């Protein structure tokens, strides 16, 4: 295939940009960590949480769950003292 000098430069620039983009993808892949949930909710519990989030808002439900879990597990901190 024959191409002009301008076309060759345009292709070279395009290849350079593709390589830069690929390098970014490779960097993201290499730095990625597996997302492991802290708690595995049962299907029933997950459904209840979803309904509550839809009803009163995700932030409010998250705050309530965090408060409850902190209170329930506070005895771990008490044992350290």
mmCIF file with all atom_site columns, C-alpha atoms in Angstrom:
data_model
loop_
_atom_site.group_PDB
_atom_site.id
_atom_site.type_symbol
_atom_site.label_atom_id
_atom_site.label_alt_id
_atom_site.label_comp_id
_atom_site.label_asym_id
_atom_site.label_entity_id
_atom_site.label_seq_id
_atom_site.pdbx_PDB_ins_code
_atom_site.Cartn_x
_atom_site.Cartn_y
_atom_site.Cartn_z
_atom_site.occupancy
_atom_site.B_iso_or_equiv
_atom_site.pdbx_formal_charge
_atom_site.auth_seq_id
_atom_site.auth_comp_id
_atom_site.auth_asym_id
_atom_site.auth_atom_id
_atom_site.pdbx_PDB_model_num
ATOM 1  C CA . UNK A 1 1  ? 0.000   0.000   0.000  1.00 0.00 ? 1  UNK A CA 1
ATOM 2  C CA . UNK A 1 2  ? 1.389   3.370   -0.948 1.00 0.00 ? 2  UNK A CA 1
ATOM 3  C CA . UNK A 1 3  ? 0.759   6.419   1.233  1.00 0.00 ? 3  UNK A CA 1
ATOM 4  C CA . UNK A 1 4  ? 1.897   9.997   1.157  1.00 0.00 ? 4  UNK A CA 1
ATOM 5  C CA . UNK A 1 5  ? 4.317   11.503  3.656  1.00 0.00 ? 5  UNK A CA 1
ATOM 6  C CA . UNK A 1 6  ? 1.438   13.348  5.384  1.00 0.00 ? 6  UNK A CA 1
ATOM 7  C CA . UNK A 1 7  ? -0.614  10.153  5.664  1.00 0.00 ? 7  UNK A CA 1
ATOM 8  C CA . UNK A 1 8  ? 2.394   8.291   7.060  1.00 0.00 ? 8  UNK A CA 1
ATOM 9  C CA . UNK A 1 9  ? 2.909   10.980  9.711  1.00 0.00 ? 9  UNK A CA 1
ATOM 10 C CA . UNK A 1 10 ? -0.806  10.917  10.600 1.00 0.00 ? 10 UNK A CA 1
ATOM 11 C CA . UNK A 1 11 ? -0.705  7.125   10.979 1.00 0.00 ? 11 UNK A CA 1
ATOM 12 C CA . UNK A 1 12 ? 2.440   7.365   13.090 1.00 0.00 ? 12 UNK A CA 1
ATOM 13 C CA . UNK A 1 13 ? 0.784   9.924   15.369 1.00 0.00 ? 13 UNK A CA 1
ATOM 14 C CA . UNK A 1 14 ? -2.329  7.764   15.651 1.00 0.00 ? 14 UNK A CA 1
ATOM 15 C CA . UNK A 1 15 ? -0.236  4.701   16.544 1.00 0.00 ? 15 UNK A CA 1
ATOM 16 C CA . UNK A 1 16 ? 1.653   6.705   19.185 1.00 0.00 ? 16 UNK A CA 1
ATOM 17 C CA . UNK A 1 17 ? -1.641  7.830   20.755 1.00 0.00 ? 17 UNK A CA 1
ATOM 18 C CA . UNK A 1 18 ? -2.987  4.267   20.724 1.00 0.00 ? 18 UNK A CA 1
ATOM 19 C CA . UNK A 1 19 ? 0.183   3.036   22.454 1.00 0.00 ? 19 UNK A CA 1
ATOM 20 C CA . UNK A 1 20 ? -0.119  5.758   25.101 1.00 0.00 ? 20 UNK A CA 1
ATOM 21 C CA . UNK A 1 21 ? -3.741  4.750   25.715 1.00 0.00 ? 21 UNK A CA 1
ATOM 22 C CA . UNK A 1 22 ? -2.765  1.090   25.928 1.00 0.00 ? 22 UNK A CA 1
ATOM 23 C CA . UNK A 1 23 ? -0.042  1.966   28.447 1.00 0.00 ? 23 UNK A CA 1
ATOM 24 C CA . UNK A 1 24 ? -2.666  3.655   30.647 1.00 0.00 ? 24 UNK A CA 1
ATOM 25 C CA . UNK A 1 25 ? -4.927  0.581   30.457 1.00 0.00 ? 25 UNK A CA 1
ATOM 26 C CA . UNK A 1 26 ? -1.992  -1.672  31.369 1.00 0.00 ? 26 UNK A CA 1
ATOM 27 C CA . UNK A 1 27 ? -1.104  0.595   34.306 1.00 0.00 ? 27 UNK A CA 1
ATOM 28 C CA . UNK A 1 28 ? -4.719  0.523   35.590 1.00 0.00 ? 28 UNK A CA 1
ATOM 29 C CA . UNK A 1 29 ? -4.796  -3.260  35.211 1.00 0.00 ? 29 UNK A CA 1
ATOM 30 C CA . UNK A 1 30 ? -1.509  -3.737  37.062 1.00 0.00 ? 30 UNK A CA 1
ATOM 31 C CA . UNK A 1 31 ? -2.595  -1.448  39.922 1.00 0.00 ? 31 UNK A CA 1
ATOM 32 C CA . UNK A 1 32 ? -6.099  -2.937  40.216 1.00 0.00 ? 32 UNK A CA 1
ATOM 33 C CA . UNK A 1 33 ? -7.076  -4.778  43.379 1.00 0.00 ? 33 UNK A CA 1
ATOM 34 C CA . UNK A 1 34 ? -9.907  -7.225  43.769 1.00 0.00 ? 34 UNK A CA 1
ATOM 35 C CA . UNK A 1 35 ? -12.977 -5.649  45.358 1.00 0.00 ? 35 UNK A CA 1
ATOM 36 C CA . UNK A 1 36 ? -13.847 -7.956  48.243 1.00 0.00 ? 36 UNK A CA 1
ATOM 37 C CA . UNK A 1 37 ? -16.928 -7.026  50.287 1.00 0.00 ? 37 UNK A CA 1
ATOM 38 C CA . UNK A 1 38 ? -16.476 -6.729  54.045 1.00 0.00 ? 38 UNK A CA 1
ATOM 39 C CA . UNK A 1 39 ? -19.771 -8.502  54.699 1.00 0.00 ? 39 UNK A CA 1
ATOM 40 C CA . UNK A 1 40 ? -21.703 -10.960 52.558 1.00 0.00 ? 40 UNK A CA 1
ATOM 41 C CA . UNK A 1 41 ? -25.376 -10.176 53.017 1.00 0.00 ? 41 UNK A CA 1
ATOM 42 C CA . UNK A 1 42 ? -27.904 -12.932 52.388 1.00 0.00 ? 42 UNK A CA 1
ATOM 43 C CA . UNK A 1 43 ? -30.207 -12.415 49.410 1.00 0.00 ? 43 UNK A CA 1
ATOM 44 C CA . UNK A 1 44 ? -33.118 -11.612 51.730 1.00 0.00 ? 44 UNK A CA 1
ATOM 45 C CA . UNK A 1 45 ? -31.108 -9.001  53.625 1.00 0.00 ? 45 UNK A CA 1
ATOM 46 C CA . UNK A 1 46 ? -29.805 -7.450  50.412 1.00 0.00 ? 46 UNK A CA 1
ATOM 47 C CA . UNK A 1 47 ? -33.380 -7.129  49.104 1.00 0.00 ? 47 UNK A CA 1
ATOM 48 C CA . UNK A 1 48 ? -34.507 -5.426  52.321 1.00 0.00 ? 48 UNK A CA 1
ATOM 49 C CA . UNK A 1 49 ? -31.560 -3.015  52.146 1.00 0.00 ? 49 UNK A CA 1
ATOM 50 C CA . UNK A 1 50 ? -32.338 -2.217  48.495 1.00 0.00 ? 50 UNK A CA 1
ATOM 51 C CA . UNK A 1 51 ? -36.012 -1.555  49.275 1.00 0.00 ? 51 UNK A CA 1
ATOM 52 C CA . UNK A 1 52 ? -35.042 0.707   52.172 1.00 0.00 ? 52 UNK A CA 1
ATOM 53 C CA . UNK A 1 53 ? -32.521 2.562   50.009 1.00 0.00 ? 53 UNK A CA 1
ATOM 54 C CA . UNK A 1 54 ? -35.142 3.088   47.320 1.00 0.00 ? 54 UNK A CA 1
ATOM 55 C CA . UNK A 1 55 ? -37.628 4.272   49.919 1.00 0.00 ? 55 UNK A CA 1
ATOM 56 C CA . UNK A 1 56 ? -35.594 6.593   52.161 1.00 0.00 ? 56 UNK A CA 1
ATOM 57 C CA . UNK A 1 57 ? -32.342 7.014   50.232 1.00 0.00 ? 57 UNK A CA 1
ATOM 58 C CA . UNK A 1 58 ? -29.058 5.161   50.032 1.00 0.00 ? 58 UNK A CA 1
ATOM 59 C CA . UNK A 1 59 ? -27.141 7.634   52.204 1.00 0.00 ? 59 UNK A CA 1
ATOM 60 C CA . UNK A 1 60 ? -29.641 7.450   55.052 1.00 0.00 ? 60 UNK A CA 1
ATOM 61 C CA . UNK A 1 61 ? -29.680 3.633   54.959 1.00 0.00 ? 61 UNK A CA 1
ATOM 62 C CA . UNK A 1 62 ? -25.866 3.513   54.868 1.00 0.00 ? 62 UNK A CA 1
ATOM 63 C CA . UNK A 1 63 ? -25.660 5.815   57.884 1.00 0.00 ? 63 UNK A CA 1
ATOM 64 C CA . UNK A 1 64 ? -28.189 3.689   59.825 1.00 0.00 ? 64 UNK A CA 1
ATOM 65 C CA . UNK A 1 65 ? -26.407 0.425   58.997 1.00 0.00 ? 65 UNK A CA 1
ATOM 66 C CA . UNK A 1 66 ? -23.029 1.923   59.940 1.00 0.00 ? 66 UNK A CA 1
ATOM 67 C CA . UNK A 1 67 ? -24.417 3.132   63.278 1.00 0.00 ? 67 UNK A CA 1
ATOM 68 C CA . UNK A 1 68 ? -25.928 -0.264  64.066 1.00 0.00 ? 68 UNK A CA 1
ATOM 69 C CA . UNK A 1 69 ? -22.796 -2.198  63.099 1.00 0.00 ? 69 UNK A CA 1
ATOM 70 C CA . UNK A 1 70 ? -20.538 0.132   65.114 1.00 0.00 ? 70 UNK A CA 1
ATOM 71 C CA . UNK A 1 71 ? -22.728 -0.347  68.168 1.00 0.00 ? 71 UNK A CA 1
ATOM 72 C CA . UNK A 1 72 ? -22.955 -4.111  67.738 1.00 0.00 ? 72 UNK A CA 1
ATOM 73 C CA . UNK A 1 73 ? -19.193 -4.517  67.332 1.00 0.00 ? 73 UNK A CA 1
ATOM 74 C CA . UNK A 1 74 ? -18.125 -1.940  69.906 1.00 0.00 ? 74 UNK A CA 1
ATOM 75 C CA . UNK A 1 75 ? -17.316 -4.741  72.361 1.00 0.00 ? 75 UNK A CA 1
ATOM 76 C CA . UNK A 1 76 ? -14.173 -5.478  70.306 1.00 0.00 ? 76 UNK A CA 1
ATOM 77 C CA . UNK A 1 77 ? -12.800 -2.050  71.262 1.00 0.00 ? 77 UNK A CA 1
ATOM 78 C CA . UNK A 1 78 ? -13.818 -2.595  74.901 1.00 0.00 ? 78 UNK A CA 1
ATOM 79 C CA . UNK A 1 79 ? -11.824 -5.855  75.076 1.00 0.00 ? 79 UNK A CA 1
ATOM 80 C CA . UNK A 1 80 ? -8.633  -4.034  74.027 1.00 0.00 ? 80 UNK A CA 1
ATOM 81 C CA . UNK A 1 81 ? -8.849  -1.632  77.007 1.00 0.00 ? 81 UNK A CA 1
#
